[in-house]
PDB file of C-alpha atoms in Angstrom:
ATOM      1  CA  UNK E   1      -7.026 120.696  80.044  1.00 88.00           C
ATOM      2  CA  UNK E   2      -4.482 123.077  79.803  1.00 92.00           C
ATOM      3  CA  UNK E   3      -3.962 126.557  81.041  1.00 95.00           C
ATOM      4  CA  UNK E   4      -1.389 128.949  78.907  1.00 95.00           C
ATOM      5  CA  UNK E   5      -0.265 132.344  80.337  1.00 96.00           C
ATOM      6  CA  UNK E   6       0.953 135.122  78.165  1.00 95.00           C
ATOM      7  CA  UNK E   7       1.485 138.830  78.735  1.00 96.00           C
ATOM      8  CA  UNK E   8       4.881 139.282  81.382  1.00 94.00           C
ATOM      9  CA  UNK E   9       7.746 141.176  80.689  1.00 97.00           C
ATOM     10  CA  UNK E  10       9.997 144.005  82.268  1.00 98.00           C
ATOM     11  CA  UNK E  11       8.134 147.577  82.446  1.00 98.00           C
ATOM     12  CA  UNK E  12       9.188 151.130  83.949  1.00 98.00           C
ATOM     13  CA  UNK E  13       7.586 152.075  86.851  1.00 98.00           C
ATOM     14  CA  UNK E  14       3.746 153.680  86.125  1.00 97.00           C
ATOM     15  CA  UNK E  15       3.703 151.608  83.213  1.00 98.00           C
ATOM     16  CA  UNK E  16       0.997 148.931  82.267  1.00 98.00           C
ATOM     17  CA  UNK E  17       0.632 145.450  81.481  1.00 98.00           C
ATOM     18  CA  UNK E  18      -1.701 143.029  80.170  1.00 98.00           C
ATOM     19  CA  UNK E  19      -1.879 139.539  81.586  1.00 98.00           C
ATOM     20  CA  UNK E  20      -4.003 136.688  79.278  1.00 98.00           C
ATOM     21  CA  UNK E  21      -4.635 133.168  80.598  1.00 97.00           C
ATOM     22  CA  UNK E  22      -6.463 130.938  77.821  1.00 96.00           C
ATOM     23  CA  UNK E  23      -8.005 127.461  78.815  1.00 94.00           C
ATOM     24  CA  UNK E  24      -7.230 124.796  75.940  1.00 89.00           C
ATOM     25  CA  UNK E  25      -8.844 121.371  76.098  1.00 86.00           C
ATOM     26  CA  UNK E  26     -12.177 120.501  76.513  1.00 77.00           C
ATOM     27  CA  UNK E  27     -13.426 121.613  79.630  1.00 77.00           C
ATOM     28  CA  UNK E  28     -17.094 120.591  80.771  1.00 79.00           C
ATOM     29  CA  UNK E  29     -17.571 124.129  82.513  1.00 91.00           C
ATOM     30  CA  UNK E  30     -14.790 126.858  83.777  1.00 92.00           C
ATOM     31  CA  UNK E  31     -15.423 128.088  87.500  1.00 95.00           C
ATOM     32  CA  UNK E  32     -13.818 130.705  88.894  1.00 96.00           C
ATOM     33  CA  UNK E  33     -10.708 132.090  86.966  1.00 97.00           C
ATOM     34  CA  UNK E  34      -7.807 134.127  89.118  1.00 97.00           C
ATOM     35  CA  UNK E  35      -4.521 135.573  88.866  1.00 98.00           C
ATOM     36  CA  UNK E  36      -1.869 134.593  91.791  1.00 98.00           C
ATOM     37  CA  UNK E  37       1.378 136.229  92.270  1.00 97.00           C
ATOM     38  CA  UNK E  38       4.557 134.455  94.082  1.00 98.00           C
ATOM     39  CA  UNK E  39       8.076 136.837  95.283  1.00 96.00           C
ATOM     40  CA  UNK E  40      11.000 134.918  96.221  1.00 92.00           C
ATOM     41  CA  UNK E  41      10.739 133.023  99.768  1.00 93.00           C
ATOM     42  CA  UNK E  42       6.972 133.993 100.119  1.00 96.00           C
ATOM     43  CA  UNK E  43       4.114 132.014  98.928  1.00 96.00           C
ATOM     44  CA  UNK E  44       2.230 132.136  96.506  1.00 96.00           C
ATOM     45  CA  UNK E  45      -0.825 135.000  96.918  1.00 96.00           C
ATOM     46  CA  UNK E  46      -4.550 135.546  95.174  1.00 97.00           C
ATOM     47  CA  UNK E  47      -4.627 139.209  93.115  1.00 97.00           C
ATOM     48  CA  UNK E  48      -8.078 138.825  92.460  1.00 97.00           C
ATOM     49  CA  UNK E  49     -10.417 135.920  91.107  1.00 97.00           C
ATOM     50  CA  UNK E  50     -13.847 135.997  88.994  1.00 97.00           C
ATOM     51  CA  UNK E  51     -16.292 133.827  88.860  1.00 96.00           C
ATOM     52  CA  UNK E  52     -18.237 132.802  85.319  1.00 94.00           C
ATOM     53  CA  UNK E  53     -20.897 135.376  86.120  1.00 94.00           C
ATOM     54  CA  UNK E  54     -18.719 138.320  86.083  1.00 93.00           C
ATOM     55  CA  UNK E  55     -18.374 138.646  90.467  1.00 94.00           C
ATOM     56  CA  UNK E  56     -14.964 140.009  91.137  1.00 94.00           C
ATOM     57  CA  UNK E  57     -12.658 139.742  94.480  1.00 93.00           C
ATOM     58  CA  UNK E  58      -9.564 141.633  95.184  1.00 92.00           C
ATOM     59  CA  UNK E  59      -7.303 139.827  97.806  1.00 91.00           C
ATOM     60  CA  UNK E  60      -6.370 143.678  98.215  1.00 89.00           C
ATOM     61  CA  UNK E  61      -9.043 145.917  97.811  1.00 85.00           C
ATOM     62  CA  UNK E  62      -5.937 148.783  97.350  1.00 84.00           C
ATOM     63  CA  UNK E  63      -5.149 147.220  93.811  1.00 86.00           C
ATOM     64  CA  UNK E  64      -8.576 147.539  92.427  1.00 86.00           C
ATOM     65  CA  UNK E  65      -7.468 150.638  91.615  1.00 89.00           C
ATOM     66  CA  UNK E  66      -4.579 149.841  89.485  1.00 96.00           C
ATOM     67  CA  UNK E  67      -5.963 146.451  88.684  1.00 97.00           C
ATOM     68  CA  UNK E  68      -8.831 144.814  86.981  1.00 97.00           C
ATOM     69  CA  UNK E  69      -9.451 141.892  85.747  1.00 97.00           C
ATOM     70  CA  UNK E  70     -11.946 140.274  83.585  1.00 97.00           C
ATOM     71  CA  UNK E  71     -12.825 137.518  81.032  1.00 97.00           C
ATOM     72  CA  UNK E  72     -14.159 136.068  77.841  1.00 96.00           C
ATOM     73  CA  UNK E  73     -16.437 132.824  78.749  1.00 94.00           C
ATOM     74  CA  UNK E  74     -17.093 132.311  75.055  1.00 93.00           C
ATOM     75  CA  UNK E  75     -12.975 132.134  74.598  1.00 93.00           C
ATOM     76  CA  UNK E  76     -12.438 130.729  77.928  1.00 93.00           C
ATOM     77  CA  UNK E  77      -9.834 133.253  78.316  1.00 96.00           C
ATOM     78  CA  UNK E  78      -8.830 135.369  81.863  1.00 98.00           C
ATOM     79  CA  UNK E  79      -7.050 139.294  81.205  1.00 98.00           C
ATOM     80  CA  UNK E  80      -5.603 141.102  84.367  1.00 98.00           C
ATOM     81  CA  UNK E  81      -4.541 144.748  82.975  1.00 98.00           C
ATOM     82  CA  UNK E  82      -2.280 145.677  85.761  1.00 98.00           C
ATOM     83  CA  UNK E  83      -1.762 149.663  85.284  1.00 97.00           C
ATOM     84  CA  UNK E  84       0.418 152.433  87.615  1.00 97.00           C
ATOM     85  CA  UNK E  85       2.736 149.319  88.354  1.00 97.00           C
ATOM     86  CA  UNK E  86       5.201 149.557  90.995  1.00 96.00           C
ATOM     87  CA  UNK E  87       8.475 147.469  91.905  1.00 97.00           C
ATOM     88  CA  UNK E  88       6.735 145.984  94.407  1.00 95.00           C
ATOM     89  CA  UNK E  89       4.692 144.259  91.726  1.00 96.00           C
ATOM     90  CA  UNK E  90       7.806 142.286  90.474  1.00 97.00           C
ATOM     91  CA  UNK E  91       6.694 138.967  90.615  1.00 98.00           C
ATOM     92  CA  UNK E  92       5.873 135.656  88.831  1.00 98.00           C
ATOM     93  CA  UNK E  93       2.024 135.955  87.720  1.00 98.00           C
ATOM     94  CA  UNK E  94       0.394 132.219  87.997  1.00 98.00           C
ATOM     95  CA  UNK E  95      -3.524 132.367  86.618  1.00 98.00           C
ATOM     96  CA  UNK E  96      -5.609 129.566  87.835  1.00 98.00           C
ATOM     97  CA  UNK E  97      -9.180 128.011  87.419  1.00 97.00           C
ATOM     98  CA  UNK E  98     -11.778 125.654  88.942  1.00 96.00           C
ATOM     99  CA  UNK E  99     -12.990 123.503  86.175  1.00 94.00           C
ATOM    100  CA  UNK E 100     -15.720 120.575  85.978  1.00 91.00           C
ATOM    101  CA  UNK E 101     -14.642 117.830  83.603  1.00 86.00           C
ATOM    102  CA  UNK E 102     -16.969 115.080  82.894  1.00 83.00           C
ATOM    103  CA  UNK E 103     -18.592 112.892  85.161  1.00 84.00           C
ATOM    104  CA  UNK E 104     -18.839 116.670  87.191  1.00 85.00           C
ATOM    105  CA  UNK E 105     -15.572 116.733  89.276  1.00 89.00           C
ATOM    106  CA  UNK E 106     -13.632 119.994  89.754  1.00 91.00           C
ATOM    107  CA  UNK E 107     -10.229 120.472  89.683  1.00 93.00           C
ATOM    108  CA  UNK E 108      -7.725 123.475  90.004  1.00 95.00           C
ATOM    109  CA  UNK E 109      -5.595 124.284  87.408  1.00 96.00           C
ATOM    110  CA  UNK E 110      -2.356 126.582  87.350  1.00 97.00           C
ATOM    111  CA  UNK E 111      -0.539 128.161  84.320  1.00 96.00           C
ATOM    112  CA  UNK E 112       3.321 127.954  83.835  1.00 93.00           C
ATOM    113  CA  UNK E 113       3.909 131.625  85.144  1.00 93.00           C
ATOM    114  CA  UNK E 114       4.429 134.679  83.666  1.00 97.00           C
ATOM    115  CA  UNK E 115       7.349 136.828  84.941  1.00 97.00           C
ATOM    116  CA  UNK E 116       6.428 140.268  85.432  1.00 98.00           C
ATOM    117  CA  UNK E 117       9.535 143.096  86.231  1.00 98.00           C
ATOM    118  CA  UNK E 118       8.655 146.284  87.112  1.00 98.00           C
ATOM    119  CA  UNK E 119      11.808 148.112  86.961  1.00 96.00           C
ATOM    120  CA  UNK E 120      13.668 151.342  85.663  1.00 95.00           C
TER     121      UNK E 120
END
């Protein structure tokens, strides 16, 4: 099982983005699905998570706003759109999920990162 982030790149400030995180592999069940963000020097922190019934969190309720995420259980795919984006939302984007392999054991898996540059 594999997880395969797409969708970083360098935008202007107020501009938009579009995060995708597709599971490959043949996962028993996919969990929760989340998007993580890591600066420099500081570790790595939850955007927002949702589970395989649809049940969003914000780590931030202030970029639920600006941010949403969702996902496609039939694609086993996770989207954040990330709109209004600020410098301050330079980062490296990591999406992860909790998925049950066979014999019913969970695991957490990370994508490869997605650089995202907010910049003019």
């Amino acid at each position: 099982v594999q997880l395969q982030a797409s969708g970083g790149g360098l935008v202007q400030p107020g501009g938009s983005l579009r995060l995708s995180c597709a599971v490959s592999g043949s996962p028993i069940f996919v969990n929760d699905m989340g998007w993580y963000r890591q600066t420099p020097g500081n570790q790595r922190e939850l955007v927002a998570r949702v589970s395989s019934g649809g049940i969003v969190a914000f780590a931030d309720s202030r970029m639920r706003g600006r941010f949403s995420i969702s996902r496609d259980n039939a694609e086993n795919t996770v989207y954040l759109q990330m709109n209004s984006l600020k410098p301050e939302d330079t980062a490296v984007y990591y999406c992860h999920a909790v998925i049950t392999s066979y014999g019913g054991v969970k695991n957490d898996y990370w994508g490869q990162g997605t650089l995202v540059t907010v910049s003019s």
